[in-house]
Coordinates of C-alpha atoms in Angstrom, one line a residue:
Chain N
M1 CA 0.0 0.0 0.0
I2 CA 1.3 3.4 -1.0
E3 CA -0.4 6.6 -0.2
I4 CA 0.0 10.4 0.0
T5 CA -2.5 11.9 2.4
S6 CA -3.4 15.1 4.0
K7 CA -5.0 13.3 7.0
T8 CA -3.4 12.1 10.2
I9 CA -1.5 8.9 9.6
R10 CA -2.9 6.0 11.7
T11 CA 0.2 3.9 12.3
S12 CA -1.7 1.1 14.0
E13 CA -3.9 0.6 10.9
L14 CA -0.7 0.3 8.8
I15 CA 0.7 -2.3 11.1
D16 CA -2.6 -4.2 10.9
Y17 CA -2.4 -3.9 7.2
V18 CA 1.0 -5.6 6.9
K19 CA 0.3 -8.3 9.4
E20 CA 0.4 -11.7 7.7
S21 CA 0.2 -15.2 9.3
G22 CA 3.6 -16.0 7.7
A23 CA 5.3 -12.9 9.1
G24 CA 7.7 -13.3 12.0
A25 CA 8.9 -9.7 11.9
I26 CA 7.4 -6.3 11.3
N27 CA 9.6 -3.2 11.2
V28 CA 8.0 0.2 11.4
F29 CA 9.6 3.5 10.7
I30 CA 7.9 6.7 11.9
G31 CA 9.2 10.1 10.9
T32 CA 7.8 12.7 13.2
T33 CA 8.0 16.4 13.3
R34 CA 10.8 17.7 15.5
N35 CA 10.4 20.8 17.7
Q36 CA 13.8 22.1 16.6
T37 CA 16.3 21.9 13.8
A38 CA 20.0 22.9 14.4
G39 CA 18.9 24.5 17.7
K40 CA 16.2 26.7 16.1
K41 CA 12.6 26.2 17.3
V42 CA 10.2 24.8 14.7
I43 CA 6.5 25.7 15.0
K44 CA 5.2 23.2 12.4
L45 CA 6.1 21.6 9.1
D46 CA 4.4 22.0 5.7
F47 CA 4.8 19.3 3.1
E48 CA 4.1 19.6 -0.6
A49 CA 4.2 16.8 -3.1
Y50 CA 4.1 16.3 -6.8
E51 CA 1.6 13.7 -6.0
P52 CA 1.2 11.4 -9.0
M53 CA 5.0 11.4 -9.5
A54 CA 5.6 10.8 -5.8
V55 CA 3.3 7.8 -5.9
K56 CA 5.2 6.4 -9.0
E57 CA 8.6 7.0 -7.3
L58 CA 7.4 5.3 -4.1
Q59 CA 6.2 2.4 -6.2
K60 CA 9.6 2.0 -7.8
I61 CA 11.3 2.0 -4.4
A62 CA 8.9 -0.6 -3.1
D63 CA 9.4 -2.7 -6.2
R64 CA 13.2 -2.6 -5.7
A65 CA 12.8 -3.6 -2.0
V66 CA 10.5 -6.5 -2.9
E67 CA 13.2 -7.7 -5.4
Q68 CA 16.0 -7.5 -2.8
W69 CA 14.2 -8.8 0.4
D70 CA 11.7 -11.4 1.3
I71 CA 8.8 -9.0 1.9
L72 CA 5.3 -10.3 2.7
S73 CA 3.6 -6.9 2.8
Y74 CA 4.4 -3.2 3.0
A75 CA 2.7 0.1 3.7
I76 CA 4.2 3.5 2.9
V77 CA 2.2 6.6 3.7
H78 CA 3.5 10.2 3.5
R79 CA 1.6 13.2 4.8
V80 CA 1.2 16.5 2.9
G81 CA 0.0 19.9 4.2
I82 CA 0.6 21.2 7.7
V83 CA 2.0 18.6 10.1
E84 CA 2.2 19.7 13.7
I85 CA 5.1 19.0 16.1
G86 CA 5.1 15.3 17.2
E87 CA 2.8 14.2 14.4
E88 CA 3.7 11.6 11.8
A89 CA 5.1 12.9 8.5
V90 CA 5.8 9.5 7.1
V91 CA 5.2 5.9 8.2
I92 CA 6.7 2.8 6.6
A93 CA 5.8 -0.7 7.8
V94 CA 7.3 -3.9 6.3
S95 CA 6.5 -7.5 7.3
T96 CA 8.9 -10.3 6.5
P97 CA 9.4 -13.9 7.7
H98 CA 12.7 -13.0 9.3
R99 CA 13.7 -9.8 11.1
K100 CA 16.9 -8.9 9.3
D101 CA 14.9 -8.4 6.1
A102 CA 12.3 -6.2 7.8
F103 CA 15.0 -3.8 9.2
Q104 CA 17.0 -3.6 6.0
A105 CA 13.9 -3.2 3.7
C106 CA 12.4 -0.5 5.9
E107 CA 15.6 1.5 6.1
F108 CA 16.2 1.2 2.4
I109 CA 12.7 2.6 1.7
I110 CA 13.1 5.6 3.9
D111 CA 16.6 6.3 2.7
E112 CA 15.5 6.1 -1.0
L113 CA 12.4 8.1 -0.3
K114 CA 14.5 11.0 1.0
K115 CA 16.6 10.9 -2.2
T116 CA 14.2 10.6 -5.0
V117 CA 10.5 11.1 -4.1
P118 CA 9.2 14.6 -5.1
I119 CA 8.1 15.8 -1.7
W120 CA 9.2 19.1 -0.2
K121 CA 9.3 20.1 3.4
R122 CA 8.9 23.7 4.6
E123 CA 10.0 24.4 8.2
V124 CA 8.0 27.1 9.8
F125 CA 9.8 29.1 12.5
E126 CA 8.5 32.0 14.7
D127 CA 10.3 34.5 12.4
G128 CA 9.9 32.9 9.0
D129 CA 10.1 29.7 7.1
V130 CA 12.5 27.7 4.9
W131 CA 12.3 25.0 2.3
V132 CA 14.6 22.2 3.6
A133 CA 17.6 21.1 1.5
A134 CA 17.0 24.0 -0.9
H135 CA 20.0 26.0 0.4
P136 CA 23.5 24.7 -0.2
Chain F
M1 CA 5.7 25.2 -29.5
E2 CA 4.5 26.4 -26.1
I3 CA 4.7 24.0 -23.2
S4 CA 3.8 24.5 -19.6
V5 CA 6.1 23.7 -16.7
L6 CA 4.9 22.9 -13.2
A7 CA 6.9 24.3 -10.3
F8 CA 7.1 22.9 -6.7
G9 CA 8.6 23.8 -3.4
I10 CA 11.2 26.6 -3.5
A11 CA 11.0 26.6 -7.3
R12 CA 7.3 27.7 -7.1
D13 CA 8.4 30.5 -4.7
I14 CA 11.1 31.6 -7.1
I15 CA 8.9 31.6 -10.2
K16 CA 6.0 33.0 -8.1
A17 CA 3.6 30.6 -9.9
R18 CA 2.5 27.0 -9.8
S19 CA 3.2 26.7 -13.5
V20 CA 4.8 28.8 -16.3
V21 CA 4.4 28.6 -20.1
L22 CA 7.7 28.3 -22.0
E23 CA 8.4 28.7 -25.7
V24 CA 10.3 25.5 -26.6
T25 CA 12.0 25.0 -30.0
D26 CA 11.8 21.8 -31.9
G27 CA 14.4 19.2 -30.8
E28 CA 15.2 21.1 -27.6
S29 CA 16.4 18.9 -24.8
V30 CA 15.5 18.9 -21.1
A31 CA 19.0 20.3 -20.3
G32 CA 18.3 23.2 -22.6
V33 CA 15.0 23.9 -21.0
V34 CA 16.6 23.8 -17.5
A35 CA 19.4 26.2 -18.6
R36 CA 16.8 28.6 -20.0
L37 CA 14.7 28.5 -16.8
K38 CA 17.8 29.2 -14.7
Q39 CA 18.6 32.3 -16.9
Q40 CA 15.0 33.5 -16.7
Y41 CA 14.5 33.1 -13.0
D42 CA 17.1 34.4 -10.6
G43 CA 17.5 32.0 -7.7
L44 CA 16.9 28.8 -9.5
E45 CA 20.7 28.7 -10.3
K46 CA 21.5 29.0 -6.6
L47 CA 19.7 25.7 -5.8
P48 CA 21.9 22.7 -5.1
S49 CA 20.1 20.9 -8.0
V50 CA 17.3 21.6 -10.4
L51 CA 15.9 18.5 -12.3
L52 CA 13.1 18.4 -14.8
A53 CA 10.6 15.6 -14.7
V54 CA 8.7 14.7 -17.9
N55 CA 5.3 12.9 -17.6
E56 CA 5.9 12.2 -13.9
E57 CA 9.3 10.5 -14.5
Y58 CA 12.9 11.6 -14.1
V59 CA 14.5 11.7 -17.5
E60 CA 18.1 12.0 -18.9
D61 CA 19.4 15.5 -19.7
S62 CA 19.3 14.5 -23.4
Y63 CA 15.5 13.8 -23.5
V64 CA 13.9 15.8 -26.2
V65 CA 10.8 17.6 -25.2
S66 CA 7.7 17.2 -27.4
Q67 CA 4.2 18.7 -27.5
G68 CA 1.9 17.3 -24.8
D69 CA 4.7 16.4 -22.4
E70 CA 4.0 17.4 -18.8
L71 CA 7.1 19.1 -17.5
A72 CA 7.9 19.8 -13.8
I73 CA 10.8 21.5 -12.1
I74 CA 12.0 19.4 -9.2
P75 CA 14.1 21.3 -6.7
P76 CA 16.0 19.3 -4.1
V77 CA 13.5 16.9 -2.5
S78 CA 13.1 16.8 1.3
G79 CA 10.4 14.3 2.1
G80 CA 10.4 12.0 5.1
Chain Z
M1 CA 10.1 1.1 29.8
I2 CA 10.8 -2.6 30.2
E3 CA 8.1 -5.2 30.8
I4 CA 7.4 -8.9 30.8
T5 CA 3.7 -9.4 30.4
S6 CA 1.2 -12.2 30.0
K7 CA -1.3 -9.8 28.4
T8 CA -1.6 -8.8 24.7
I9 CA 1.0 -6.2 23.8
R10 CA -0.5 -2.9 22.7
T11 CA 2.0 -1.6 20.1
S12 CA 0.3 1.7 19.7
E13 CA 0.6 2.5 23.4
L14 CA 4.3 1.8 23.3
I15 CA 4.7 4.1 20.3
D16 CA 2.8 6.8 22.2
Y17 CA 5.1 6.2 25.2
V18 CA 8.3 6.8 23.2
K19 CA 7.0 9.8 21.4
E20 CA 9.0 12.9 22.3
S21 CA 8.7 16.4 20.9
G22 CA 12.5 16.3 20.1
A23 CA 12.1 13.0 18.3
G24 CA 12.5 12.9 14.5
A25 CA 12.4 9.2 14.2
I26 CA 10.8 6.2 15.9
N27 CA 11.7 2.7 14.9
V28 CA 9.5 -0.2 16.0
F29 CA 10.2 -3.9 15.9
I30 CA 7.4 -6.3 16.3
G31 CA 8.1 -10.0 16.6
T32 CA 5.0 -12.0 15.7
T33 CA 4.1 -15.6 15.9
R34 CA 4.6 -17.3 12.6
N35 CA 2.3 -20.0 11.4
Q36 CA 5.1 -22.3 10.4
T37 CA 8.8 -23.1 11.1
A38 CA 10.9 -24.8 8.5
G39 CA 7.8 -25.8 6.7
K40 CA 6.0 -27.3 9.7
K41 CA 2.7 -25.9 10.8
V42 CA 2.8 -24.1 14.2
I43 CA -0.4 -24.0 16.2
K44 CA 0.8 -21.5 18.8
L45 CA 3.8 -20.5 20.9
D46 CA 4.3 -20.7 24.6
F47 CA 6.9 -18.4 26.2
E48 CA 8.5 -18.9 29.6
A49 CA 10.7 -16.4 31.3
Y50 CA 13.0 -16.2 34.4
E51 CA 11.2 -13.0 34.9
P52 CA 13.3 -11.0 37.4
M53 CA 16.5 -11.9 35.6
A54 CA 15.0 -11.2 32.2
V55 CA 14.1 -7.7 33.3
K56 CA 17.6 -7.2 34.6
E57 CA 19.2 -8.5 31.3
L58 CA 16.8 -6.3 29.2
Q59 CA 17.8 -3.3 31.4
K60 CA 21.5 -4.0 30.7
I61 CA 20.8 -4.2 26.9
A62 CA 18.9 -0.9 27.1
D63 CA 21.6 0.8 29.1
R64 CA 24.2 -0.3 26.5
A65 CA 22.0 1.0 23.7
V66 CA 21.6 4.4 25.5
E67 CA 25.4 4.6 25.7
Q68 CA 25.9 3.9 22.0
W69 CA 23.1 5.9 20.4
D70 CA 21.3 9.2 21.0
I71 CA 18.1 7.7 22.4
L72 CA 15.3 9.8 23.7
S73 CA 13.0 7.1 24.9
Y74 CA 12.5 3.3 24.5
A75 CA 10.0 0.6 25.3
I76 CA 10.7 -3.1 25.4
V77 CA 7.9 -5.5 26.1
H78 CA 8.1 -9.3 25.9
R79 CA 5.1 -11.5 26.2
V80 CA 5.0 -14.8 28.2
G81 CA 2.5 -17.6 28.2
I82 CA 0.5 -18.7 25.2
V83 CA 0.8 -16.5 22.2
E84 CA -1.5 -17.2 19.3
I85 CA -0.4 -17.0 15.6
G86 CA -0.1 -13.4 14.4
E87 CA 0.1 -12.0 17.9
E88 CA 3.0 -10.0 19.2
A89 CA 5.6 -11.9 21.1
V90 CA 7.9 -8.9 21.5
V91 CA 7.7 -5.2 20.7
I92 CA 10.6 -2.8 20.8
A93 CA 10.1 0.9 20.2
V94 CA 12.9 3.5 20.1
S95 CA 12.7 7.2 19.5
T96 CA 15.7 9.3 18.5
P97 CA 16.4 12.7 17.0
H98 CA 17.7 11.1 13.7
R99 CA 16.6 7.9 12.0
K100 CA 19.9 6.0 11.7
D101 CA 20.1 5.8 15.5
A102 CA 16.6 4.5 15.8
F103 CA 17.2 1.7 13.3
Q104 CA 20.5 0.7 14.8
A105 CA 19.4 0.8 18.4
C106 CA 16.2 -1.1 17.8
E107 CA 18.0 -3.8 15.9
F108 CA 20.8 -4.0 18.5
I109 CA 18.1 -4.5 21.2
I110 CA 16.3 -7.4 19.5
D111 CA 19.6 -9.0 18.5
E112 CA 21.0 -8.9 22.0
L113 CA 17.6 -9.9 23.5
K114 CA 17.8 -13.1 21.5
K115 CA 21.3 -13.9 22.8
T116 CA 21.2 -13.3 26.5
V117 CA 17.7 -12.7 27.9
P118 CA 16.4 -15.8 29.8
I119 CA 13.2 -16.3 27.9
W120 CA 12.3 -19.7 26.3
K121 CA 10.0 -20.3 23.4
R122 CA 8.1 -23.6 23.0
E123 CA 6.6 -24.2 19.5
V124 CA 3.4 -26.2 19.7
F125 CA 2.7 -28.4 16.6
E126 CA -0.3 -30.6 15.8
D127 CA 1.7 -33.6 16.8
G128 CA 3.8 -32.3 19.7
D129 CA 6.0 -29.5 20.8
V130 CA 9.6 -28.4 21.0
W131 CA 11.7 -25.9 23.0
V132 CA 13.4 -23.7 20.3
A133 CA 17.2 -23.6 20.2
A134 CA 17.4 -26.5 22.7
H135 CA 18.4 -29.0 20.0
P136 CA 21.8 -28.8 18.3
Chain S
M1 CA 25.3 -27.1 52.4
E2 CA 22.0 -27.6 50.5
I3 CA 21.1 -25.2 47.8
S4 CA 18.1 -25.1 45.5
V5 CA 18.4 -24.7 41.8
L6 CA 15.7 -23.3 39.6
A7 CA 15.1 -24.9 36.2
F8 CA 13.5 -23.3 33.1
G9 CA 12.5 -24.3 29.6
I10 CA 13.8 -27.7 28.5
A11 CA 15.9 -28.0 31.6
R12 CA 12.7 -28.1 33.6
D13 CA 11.3 -30.8 31.4
I14 CA 14.6 -32.8 31.8
I15 CA 14.7 -32.4 35.5
K16 CA 10.9 -32.8 35.7
A17 CA 10.7 -30.1 38.4
R18 CA 10.8 -26.3 38.7
S19 CA 13.6 -26.6 41.2
V20 CA 15.9 -29.2 42.7
V21 CA 17.9 -29.3 45.9
L22 CA 21.6 -30.0 45.5
E23 CA 24.2 -30.8 48.1
V24 CA 27.0 -28.3 47.4
T25 CA 30.5 -28.6 49.1
D26 CA 32.2 -25.6 50.5
G27 CA 34.2 -23.7 47.8
E28 CA 32.5 -25.4 44.9
S29 CA 32.3 -23.4 41.7
V30 CA 29.5 -22.9 39.3
A31 CA 31.3 -25.1 36.8
G32 CA 31.4 -27.9 39.3
V33 CA 27.7 -27.6 40.0
V34 CA 26.9 -27.6 36.3
A35 CA 29.1 -30.7 35.7
R36 CA 27.3 -32.5 38.5
L37 CA 23.8 -31.6 37.2
K38 CA 24.8 -32.9 33.8
Q39 CA 25.9 -36.2 35.4
Q40 CA 22.7 -36.5 37.4
Y41 CA 20.2 -35.6 34.7
D42 CA 20.4 -37.4 31.3
G43 CA 19.7 -34.9 28.6
L44 CA 21.2 -31.8 30.1
E45 CA 24.5 -32.7 28.5
K46 CA 22.9 -32.9 25.1
L47 CA 21.9 -29.3 25.1
P48 CA 24.0 -26.8 23.1
S49 CA 24.7 -24.9 26.3
V50 CA 23.8 -25.0 30.0
L51 CA 24.6 -21.9 32.0
L52 CA 24.0 -21.3 35.7
A53 CA 22.8 -17.9 36.8
V54 CA 23.4 -16.8 40.4
N55 CA 21.1 -14.2 42.0
E56 CA 19.6 -13.4 38.6
E57 CA 23.0 -12.7 36.9
Y58 CA 25.2 -14.6 34.6
V59 CA 28.5 -15.4 36.4
E60 CA 31.9 -16.8 35.5
D61 CA 32.5 -20.5 35.7
S62 CA 34.9 -19.9 38.6
Y63 CA 32.2 -18.2 40.8
V64 CA 32.1 -20.0 44.1
V65 CA 28.6 -20.8 45.3
S66 CA 27.6 -19.7 48.8
Q67 CA 24.7 -20.3 51.1
G68 CA 21.7 -18.1 50.2
D69 CA 22.6 -17.8 46.5
E70 CA 19.7 -18.2 44.1
L71 CA 20.9 -20.6 41.4
A72 CA 19.1 -21.1 38.1
I73 CA 19.8 -23.4 35.1
I74 CA 19.7 -21.4 31.9
P75 CA 19.3 -23.6 28.8
P76 CA 19.7 -22.0 25.4
V77 CA 17.5 -18.9 25.4
S78 CA 15.0 -18.4 22.5
G79 CA 13.1 -15.2 23.3
G80 CA 11.9 -12.7 20.7

C-alpha cells in the first residue's frame, strides 16, 4: 500500500495492514515532526508533493525492495500539508518472515524516499520559514 | 511550441507561480529547458540541484521535449 | 520502559510512550508468531521467562543502547505464556532525533535480547511441541 | 550445604521439576555444580549450552557458590 495523504496517519492501521500469518517480523519507521532543527525552534512543518509522480517513485522504491528482500507486505504513507510537532510525517511498515529483512527493507525505503521522491518540506519558524535542502 | 512547466517547493516560490508557459524550440532537450529556466528566474541557479521531470518521471538530460509532455521543475527533495 | 507481560501487547501504546517532541524518528520492531517453522505448521507459541533476571538483562541491553546511540526514549515488552499465531511476542520501540540511530538501536536490542535474555520459546505443533534452540 | 536450583524451559522438562535441591560442598564453583547436574540428569549434557545464573545474573565458571545464593539453570535462550 502506497499513499500520499493530508490526513493524520494512523500507524496502527498500517501495522494491521502488513500483518500476515507467515510474518515473523514487522519493522515500522515513523518520521515525526521535531520541535527544533539545528537548535532553532520549529513551529510546524508543511509538506508539498508532486503527488502522481511521488506515488510512482514510491512504487519504484517498493518494487526494488521486494526484489531484494523477502517481503510479505508493506505500507508506505506520506503526509502532505501542515504537520504539527510530534505528528507523523511518514510511516513505513514492512512485514517479513525474518527480522533482518524487515530492518533492511524498511531502512532502504526511507533512505531512498528521501533521495528521489518529489516531496518538499517547509519548516515554519517563529520568524519565517525555509524549504529544507534547498540551500547549499 | 508552447509548453507549460509545473513548479514545486522553492521553485514555485522563485517563479512565483504554480506553472509557467515556455516557448520550446523543436528538438530542444531537457538540459536546454533547464538552462533557460535558470537564466530567466534568478534564484533557480543557486539551488543545489534543479531537475526536470517529464510525464511524472525523471529523464536523462538529453531527453527531447515534445508537444503534450507534462514538465515539472524538481528542486532538491526533502520528504520524510 | 521494560516489561514482561502475559497480556496482549498494545503496540500503539508503546509508540505513544516513546513519542517525544524532540524525536524525529521512531523505529518499532514487532516479533510476531509465525504459522510455520521450517515448513512445519505451528499451532501456537508458549513463552516462559525467568522474569526478574529477564528484566535485569533487558535493562543491561537498554543501558548499552543508550550509551551507544542518541536515544530519547525506549519501550521493550516481551510476552510470556501462550501467544497465538499473528500475535505480538515482543515489541521494541525506540525514539531518536535522527533515523539512523533509531534503526541501529532497535536492531541491537532485538539481536541482544535473543542472545542473552532468559526467555524460552516452545513451539506447539499438531503432533507435539519443542523448545526452540534447545536441540543442536 | 544444601542449595536449591531453579530450572526453566527444556531444563525443567529434563529435571521434571521447577527446582531441585543440591548438596554443594564448600568452595564449589558454578562449573562444578553444572558438571554435577549434567551427570545427574540425562539430557542436560545434550543441550547446546547449559549456564548457571546466580542471583539473577550470569556469572563466570569460577564463581564460588555460597549459602543463600539463588541458582538457576539457563538452557539456550530463545526469546523474541
